PDB file of C-alpha atoms in Angstrom:
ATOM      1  CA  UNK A1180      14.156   4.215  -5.613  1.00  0.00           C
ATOM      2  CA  UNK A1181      11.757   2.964  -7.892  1.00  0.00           C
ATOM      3  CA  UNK A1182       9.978   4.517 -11.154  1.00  0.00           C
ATOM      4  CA  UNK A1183       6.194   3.774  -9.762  1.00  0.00           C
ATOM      5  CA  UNK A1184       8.092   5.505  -6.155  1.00  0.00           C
ATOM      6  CA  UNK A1185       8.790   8.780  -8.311  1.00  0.00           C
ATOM      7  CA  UNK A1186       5.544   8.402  -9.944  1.00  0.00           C
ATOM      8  CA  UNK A1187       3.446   8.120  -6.897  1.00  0.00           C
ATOM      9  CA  UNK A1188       4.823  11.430  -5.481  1.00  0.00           C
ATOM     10  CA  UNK A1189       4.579  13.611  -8.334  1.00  0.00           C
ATOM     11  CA  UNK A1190       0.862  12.424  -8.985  1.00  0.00           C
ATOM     12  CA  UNK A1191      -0.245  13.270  -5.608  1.00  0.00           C
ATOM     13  CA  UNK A1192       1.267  17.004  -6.307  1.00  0.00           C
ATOM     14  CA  UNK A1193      -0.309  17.090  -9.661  1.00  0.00           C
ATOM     15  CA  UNK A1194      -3.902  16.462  -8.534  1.00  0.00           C
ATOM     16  CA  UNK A1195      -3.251  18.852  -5.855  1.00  0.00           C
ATOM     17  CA  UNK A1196      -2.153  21.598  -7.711  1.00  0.00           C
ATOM     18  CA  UNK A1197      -4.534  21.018 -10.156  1.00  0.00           C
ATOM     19  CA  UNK A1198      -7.725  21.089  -7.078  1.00  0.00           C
ATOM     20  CA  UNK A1199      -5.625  24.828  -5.810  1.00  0.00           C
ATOM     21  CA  UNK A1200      -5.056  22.876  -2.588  1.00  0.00           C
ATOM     22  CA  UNK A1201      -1.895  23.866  -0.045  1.00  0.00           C
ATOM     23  CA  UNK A1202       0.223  21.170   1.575  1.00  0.00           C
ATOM     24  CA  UNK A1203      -1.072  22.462   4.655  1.00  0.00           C
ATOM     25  CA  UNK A1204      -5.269  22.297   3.352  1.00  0.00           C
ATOM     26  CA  UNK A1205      -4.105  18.552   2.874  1.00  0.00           C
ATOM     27  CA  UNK A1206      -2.725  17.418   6.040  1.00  0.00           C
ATOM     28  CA  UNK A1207      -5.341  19.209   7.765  1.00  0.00           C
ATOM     29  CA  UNK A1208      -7.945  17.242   6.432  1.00  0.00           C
ATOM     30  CA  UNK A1209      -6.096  13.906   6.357  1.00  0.00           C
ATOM     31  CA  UNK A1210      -4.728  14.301   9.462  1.00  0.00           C
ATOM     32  CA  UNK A1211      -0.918  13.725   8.697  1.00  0.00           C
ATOM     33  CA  UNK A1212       2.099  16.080   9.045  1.00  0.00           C
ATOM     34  CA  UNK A1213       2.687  18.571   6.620  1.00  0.00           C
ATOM     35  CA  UNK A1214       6.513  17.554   6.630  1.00  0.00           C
ATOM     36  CA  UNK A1215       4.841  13.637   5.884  1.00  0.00           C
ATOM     37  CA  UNK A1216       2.916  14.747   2.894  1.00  0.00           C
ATOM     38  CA  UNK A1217       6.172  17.208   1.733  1.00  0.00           C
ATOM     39  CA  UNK A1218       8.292  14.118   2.027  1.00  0.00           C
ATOM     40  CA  UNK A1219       5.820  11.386  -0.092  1.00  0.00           C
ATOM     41  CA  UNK A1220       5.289  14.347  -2.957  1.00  0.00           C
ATOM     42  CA  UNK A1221       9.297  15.051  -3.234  1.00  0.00           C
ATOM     43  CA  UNK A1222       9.814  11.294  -2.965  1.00  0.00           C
ATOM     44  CA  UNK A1223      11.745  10.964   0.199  1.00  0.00           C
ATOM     45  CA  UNK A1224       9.087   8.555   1.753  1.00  0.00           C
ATOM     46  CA  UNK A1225       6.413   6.600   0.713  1.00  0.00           C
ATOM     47  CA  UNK A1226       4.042   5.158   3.692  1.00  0.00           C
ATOM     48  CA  UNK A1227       2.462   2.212   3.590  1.00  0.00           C
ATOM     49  CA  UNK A1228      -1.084   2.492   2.420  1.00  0.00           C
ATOM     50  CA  UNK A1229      -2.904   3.810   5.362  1.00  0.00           C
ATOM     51  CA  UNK A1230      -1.577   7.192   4.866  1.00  0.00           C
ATOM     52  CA  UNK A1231      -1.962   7.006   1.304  1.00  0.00           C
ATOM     53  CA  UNK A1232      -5.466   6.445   1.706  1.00  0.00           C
ATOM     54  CA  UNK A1233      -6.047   9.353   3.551  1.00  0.00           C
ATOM     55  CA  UNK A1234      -3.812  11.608   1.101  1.00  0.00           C
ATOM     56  CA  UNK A1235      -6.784  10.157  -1.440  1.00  0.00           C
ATOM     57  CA  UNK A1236      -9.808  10.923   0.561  1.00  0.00           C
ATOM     58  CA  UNK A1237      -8.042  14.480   1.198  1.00  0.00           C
ATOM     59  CA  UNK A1238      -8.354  14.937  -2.298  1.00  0.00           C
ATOM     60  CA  UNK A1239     -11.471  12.925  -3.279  1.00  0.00           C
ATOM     61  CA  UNK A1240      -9.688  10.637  -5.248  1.00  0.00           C
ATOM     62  CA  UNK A1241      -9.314   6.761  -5.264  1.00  0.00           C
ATOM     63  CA  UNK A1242      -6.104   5.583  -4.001  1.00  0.00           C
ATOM     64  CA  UNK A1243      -5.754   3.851  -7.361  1.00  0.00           C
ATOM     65  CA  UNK A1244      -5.387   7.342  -8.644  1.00  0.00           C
ATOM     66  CA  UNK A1245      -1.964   6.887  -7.773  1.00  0.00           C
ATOM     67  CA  UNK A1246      -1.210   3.903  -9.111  1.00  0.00           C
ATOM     68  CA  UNK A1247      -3.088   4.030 -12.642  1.00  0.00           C
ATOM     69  CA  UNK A1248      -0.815   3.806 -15.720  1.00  0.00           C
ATOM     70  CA  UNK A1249      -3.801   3.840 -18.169  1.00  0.00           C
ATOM     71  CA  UNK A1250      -7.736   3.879 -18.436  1.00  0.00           C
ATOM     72  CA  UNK A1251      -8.740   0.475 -19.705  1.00  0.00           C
ATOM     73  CA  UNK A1252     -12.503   0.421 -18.817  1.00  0.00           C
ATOM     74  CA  UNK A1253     -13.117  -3.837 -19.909  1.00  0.00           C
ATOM     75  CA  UNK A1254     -11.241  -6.650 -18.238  1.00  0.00           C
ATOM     76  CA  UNK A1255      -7.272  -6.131 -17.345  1.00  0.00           C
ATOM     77  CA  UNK A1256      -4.730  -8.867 -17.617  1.00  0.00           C
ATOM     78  CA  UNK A1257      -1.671  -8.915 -15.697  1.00  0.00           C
ATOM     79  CA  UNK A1258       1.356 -12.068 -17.251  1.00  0.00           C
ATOM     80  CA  UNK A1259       3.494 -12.939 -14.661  1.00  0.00           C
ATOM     81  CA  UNK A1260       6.620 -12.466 -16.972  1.00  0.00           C
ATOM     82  CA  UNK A1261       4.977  -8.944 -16.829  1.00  0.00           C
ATOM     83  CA  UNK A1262       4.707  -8.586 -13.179  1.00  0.00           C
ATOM     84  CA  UNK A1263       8.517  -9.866 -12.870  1.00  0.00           C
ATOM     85  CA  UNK A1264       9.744  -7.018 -15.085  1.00  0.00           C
ATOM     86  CA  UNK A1265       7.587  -4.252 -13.659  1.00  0.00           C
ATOM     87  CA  UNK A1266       8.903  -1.815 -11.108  1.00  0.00           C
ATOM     88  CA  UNK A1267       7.660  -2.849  -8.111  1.00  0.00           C
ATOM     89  CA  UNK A1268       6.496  -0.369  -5.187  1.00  0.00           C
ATOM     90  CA  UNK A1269       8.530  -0.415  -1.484  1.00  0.00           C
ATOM     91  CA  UNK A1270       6.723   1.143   1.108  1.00  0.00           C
ATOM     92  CA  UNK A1271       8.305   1.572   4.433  1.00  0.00           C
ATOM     93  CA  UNK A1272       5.224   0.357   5.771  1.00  0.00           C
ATOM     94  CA  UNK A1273       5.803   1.978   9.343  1.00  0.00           C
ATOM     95  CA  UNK A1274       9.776   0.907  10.169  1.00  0.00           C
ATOM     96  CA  UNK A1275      11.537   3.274  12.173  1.00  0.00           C
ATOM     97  CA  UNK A1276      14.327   2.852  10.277  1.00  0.00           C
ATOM     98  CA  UNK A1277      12.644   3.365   7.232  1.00  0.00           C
ATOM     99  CA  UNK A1278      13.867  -0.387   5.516  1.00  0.00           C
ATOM    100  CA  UNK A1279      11.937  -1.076   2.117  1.00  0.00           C
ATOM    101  CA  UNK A1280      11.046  -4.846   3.516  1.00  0.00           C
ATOM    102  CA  UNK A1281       7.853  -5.290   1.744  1.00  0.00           C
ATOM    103  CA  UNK A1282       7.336  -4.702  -2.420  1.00  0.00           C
ATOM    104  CA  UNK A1283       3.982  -4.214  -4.008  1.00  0.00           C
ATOM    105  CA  UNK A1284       4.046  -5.813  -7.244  1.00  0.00           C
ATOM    106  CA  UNK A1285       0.321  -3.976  -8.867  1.00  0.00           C
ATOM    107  CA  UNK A1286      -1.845  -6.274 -10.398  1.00  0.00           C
ATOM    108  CA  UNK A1287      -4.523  -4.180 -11.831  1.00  0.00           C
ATOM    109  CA  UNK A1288      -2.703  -0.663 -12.765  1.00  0.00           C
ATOM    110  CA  UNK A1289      -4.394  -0.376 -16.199  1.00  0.00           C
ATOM    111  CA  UNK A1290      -7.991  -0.769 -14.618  1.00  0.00           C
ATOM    112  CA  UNK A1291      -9.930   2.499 -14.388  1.00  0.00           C
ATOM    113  CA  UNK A1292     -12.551   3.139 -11.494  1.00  0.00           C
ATOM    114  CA  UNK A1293     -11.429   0.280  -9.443  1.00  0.00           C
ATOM    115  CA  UNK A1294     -11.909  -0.058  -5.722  1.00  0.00           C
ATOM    116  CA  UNK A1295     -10.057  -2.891  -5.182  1.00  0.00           C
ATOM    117  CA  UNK A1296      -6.126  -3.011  -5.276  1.00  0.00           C
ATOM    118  CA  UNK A1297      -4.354  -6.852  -5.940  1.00  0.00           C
ATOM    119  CA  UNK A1298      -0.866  -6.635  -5.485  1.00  0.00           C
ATOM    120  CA  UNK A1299       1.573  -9.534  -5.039  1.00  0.00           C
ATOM    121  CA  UNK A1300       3.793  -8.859  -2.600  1.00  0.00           C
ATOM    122  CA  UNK A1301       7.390  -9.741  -1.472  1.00  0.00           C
ATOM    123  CA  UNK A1302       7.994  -9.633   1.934  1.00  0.00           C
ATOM    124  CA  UNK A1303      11.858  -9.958   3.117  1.00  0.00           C
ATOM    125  CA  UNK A1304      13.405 -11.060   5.925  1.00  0.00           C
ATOM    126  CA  UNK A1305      13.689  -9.080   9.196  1.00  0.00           C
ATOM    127  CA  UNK A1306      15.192 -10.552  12.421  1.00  0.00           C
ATOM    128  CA  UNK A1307      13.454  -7.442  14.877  1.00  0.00           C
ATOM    129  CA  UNK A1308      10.804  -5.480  12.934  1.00  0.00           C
ATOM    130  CA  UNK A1309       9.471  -2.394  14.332  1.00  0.00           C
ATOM    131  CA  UNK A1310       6.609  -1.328  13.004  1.00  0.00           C
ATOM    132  CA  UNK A1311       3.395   0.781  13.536  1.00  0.00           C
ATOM    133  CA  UNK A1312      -0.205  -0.404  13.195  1.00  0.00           C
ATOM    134  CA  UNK A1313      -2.142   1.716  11.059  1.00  0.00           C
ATOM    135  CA  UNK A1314      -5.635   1.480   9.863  1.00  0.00           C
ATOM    136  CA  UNK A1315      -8.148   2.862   7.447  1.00  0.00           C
ATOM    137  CA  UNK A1316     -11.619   2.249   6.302  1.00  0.00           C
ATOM    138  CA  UNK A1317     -12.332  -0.736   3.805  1.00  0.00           C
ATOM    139  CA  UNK A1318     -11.427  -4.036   4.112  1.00  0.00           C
ATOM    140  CA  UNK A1319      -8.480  -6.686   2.937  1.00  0.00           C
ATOM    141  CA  UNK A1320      -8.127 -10.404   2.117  1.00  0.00           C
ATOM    142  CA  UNK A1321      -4.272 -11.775   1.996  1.00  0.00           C
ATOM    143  CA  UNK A1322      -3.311 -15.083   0.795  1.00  0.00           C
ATOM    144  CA  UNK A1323      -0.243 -16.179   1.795  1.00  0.00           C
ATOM    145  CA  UNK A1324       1.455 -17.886  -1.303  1.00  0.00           C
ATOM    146  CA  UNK A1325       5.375 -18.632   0.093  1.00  0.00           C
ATOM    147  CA  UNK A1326       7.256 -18.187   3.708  1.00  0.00           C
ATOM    148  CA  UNK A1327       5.399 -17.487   6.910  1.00  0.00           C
ATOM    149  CA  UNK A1328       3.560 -14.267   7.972  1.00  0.00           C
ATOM    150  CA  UNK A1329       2.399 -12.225  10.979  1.00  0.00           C
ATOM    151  CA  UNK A1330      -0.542 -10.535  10.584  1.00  0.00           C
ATOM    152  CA  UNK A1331      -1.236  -7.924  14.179  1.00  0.00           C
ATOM    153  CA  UNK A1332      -5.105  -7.126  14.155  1.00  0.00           C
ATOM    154  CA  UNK A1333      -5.947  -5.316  16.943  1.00  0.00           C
ATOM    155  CA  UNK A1334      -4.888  -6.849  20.293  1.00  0.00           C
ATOM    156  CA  UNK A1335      -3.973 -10.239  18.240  1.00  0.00           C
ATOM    157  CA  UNK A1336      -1.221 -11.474  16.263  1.00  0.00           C
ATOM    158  CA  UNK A1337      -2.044 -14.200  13.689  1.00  0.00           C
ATOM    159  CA  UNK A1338       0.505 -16.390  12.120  1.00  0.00           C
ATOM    160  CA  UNK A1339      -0.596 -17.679   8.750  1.00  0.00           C
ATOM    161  CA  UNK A1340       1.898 -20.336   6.656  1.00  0.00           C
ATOM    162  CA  UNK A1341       1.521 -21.312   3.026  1.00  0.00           C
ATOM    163  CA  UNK A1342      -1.531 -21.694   1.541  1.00  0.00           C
ATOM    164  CA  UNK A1343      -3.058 -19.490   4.373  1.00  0.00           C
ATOM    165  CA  UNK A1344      -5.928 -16.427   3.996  1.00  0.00           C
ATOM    166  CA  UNK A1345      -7.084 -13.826   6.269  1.00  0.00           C
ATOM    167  CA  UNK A1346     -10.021 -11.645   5.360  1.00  0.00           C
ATOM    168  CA  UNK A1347     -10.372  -8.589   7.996  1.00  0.00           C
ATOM    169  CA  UNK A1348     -11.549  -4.385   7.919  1.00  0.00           C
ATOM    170  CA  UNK A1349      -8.714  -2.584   7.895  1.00  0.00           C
ATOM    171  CA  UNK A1350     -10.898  -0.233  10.155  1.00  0.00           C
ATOM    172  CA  UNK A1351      -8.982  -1.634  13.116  1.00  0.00           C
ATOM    173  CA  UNK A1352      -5.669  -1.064  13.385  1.00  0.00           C
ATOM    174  CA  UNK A1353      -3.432  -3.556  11.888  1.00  0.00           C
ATOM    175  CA  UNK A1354       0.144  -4.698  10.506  1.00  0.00           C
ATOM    176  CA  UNK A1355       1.256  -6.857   8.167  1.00  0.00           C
ATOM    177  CA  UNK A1356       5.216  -8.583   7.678  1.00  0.00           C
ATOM    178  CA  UNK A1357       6.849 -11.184   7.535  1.00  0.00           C
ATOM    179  CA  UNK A1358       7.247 -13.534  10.818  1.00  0.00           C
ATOM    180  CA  UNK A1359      10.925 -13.043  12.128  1.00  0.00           C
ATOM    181  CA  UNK A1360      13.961 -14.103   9.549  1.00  0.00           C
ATOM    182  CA  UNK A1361      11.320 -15.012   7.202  1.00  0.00           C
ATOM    183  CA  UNK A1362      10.845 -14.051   3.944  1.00  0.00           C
ATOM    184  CA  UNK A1363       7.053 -14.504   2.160  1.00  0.00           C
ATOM    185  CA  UNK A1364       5.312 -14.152  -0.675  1.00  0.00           C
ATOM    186  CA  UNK A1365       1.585 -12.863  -0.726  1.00  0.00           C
ATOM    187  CA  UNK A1366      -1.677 -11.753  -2.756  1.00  0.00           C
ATOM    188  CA  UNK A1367      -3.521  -8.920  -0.722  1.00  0.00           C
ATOM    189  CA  UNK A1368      -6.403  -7.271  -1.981  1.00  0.00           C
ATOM    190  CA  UNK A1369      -7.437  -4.092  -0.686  1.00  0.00           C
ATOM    191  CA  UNK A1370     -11.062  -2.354  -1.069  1.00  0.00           C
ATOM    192  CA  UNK A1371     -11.561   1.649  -0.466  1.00  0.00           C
ATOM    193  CA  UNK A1372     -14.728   2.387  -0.564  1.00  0.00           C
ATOM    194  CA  UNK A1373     -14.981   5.714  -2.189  1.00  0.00           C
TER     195      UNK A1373
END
């Protein structure tokens, strides 16, 4: 498991401890299981973002929260010999069997107050992906930079190649992988509003 993995969970605890808030306070008012929220905090599972979000608004945080290694308030820049060293994020992203087939790569960690959150992200192969559709409020924008990838919006399924963009609210529910054997490569930005 990664370091940002381990990170993630015990910075959701921290905050809330810190706001005297029960595991069972939080999944009541994001709607998730308290054994879901016990798992992502003691780093057995970390969701894709939908349920992350929620765990934010729960506590009146940004989901950047999470993510933030500093508080740089002027411009942030993020070297690509950088990103290839970091320790990327896997989120399970919904598989019933809980494979780590898509990792976040953060682009804008450092940045305080944001409300957007770049990632690149590597998507690997999966011959028969089961997944859930989750959504959440805001809005994102992927471009697809390598491979092939399925994008499920509502009742449609969009197939976007190389070079590619889709721009879409999250409010409806969605899914995003990698089209069948295929691996991918994509930027996705995703705005909370808070």
């Amino acid at each position: 498991m990664s370091e940002n993995h381990t990170i993630i969970g015990s910075k959701i605890r921290s905050i809330r401890e810190s706001k005297n808030l029960s595991l069972e306070e939080i999944a009541e008012r994001s709607g998730l299981s308290l054994e879901q929220i016990s798992s992502i905090e003691s780093d057995e599972n970390l969701p894709s973002l939908g349920p992350l979000i929620k765990i934010a608004r729960a506590l009146g945080v940004r989901l950047g929260t999470f993510l933030d290694d500093s508080d740089a308030l002027g411009p942030v820049v993020c070297r690509a010999a950088d990103r290839e060293r970091d320790n990327s994020i896997s989120f399970s992203n919904g598989a019933t069997d809980a494979r780590k087939h898509m990792e976040y790569h953060p682009l804008a960690q450092q940045k305080a107050g944001r409300h957007m959150e770049p990632f690149v992200i590597d998507i690997n192969p999966e011959e028969s992906p089961e997944f859930q559709l989750s959504a959440h409020e805001g809005e994102e924008f992927i471009y697809v930079m390598q491979g092939e990838v399925e994008i499920v919006y509502g009742k449609e399924t969009y197939t976007l190649k190389e070079g590619d963009s889709i721009f879409y609210d999250s409010i409806v529910k969605h899914h995003v992988h990698g089209a069948p054997g295929k691996k991918a490569k994509i930027l996705a930005v995703v705005y909370i509003p808070f």
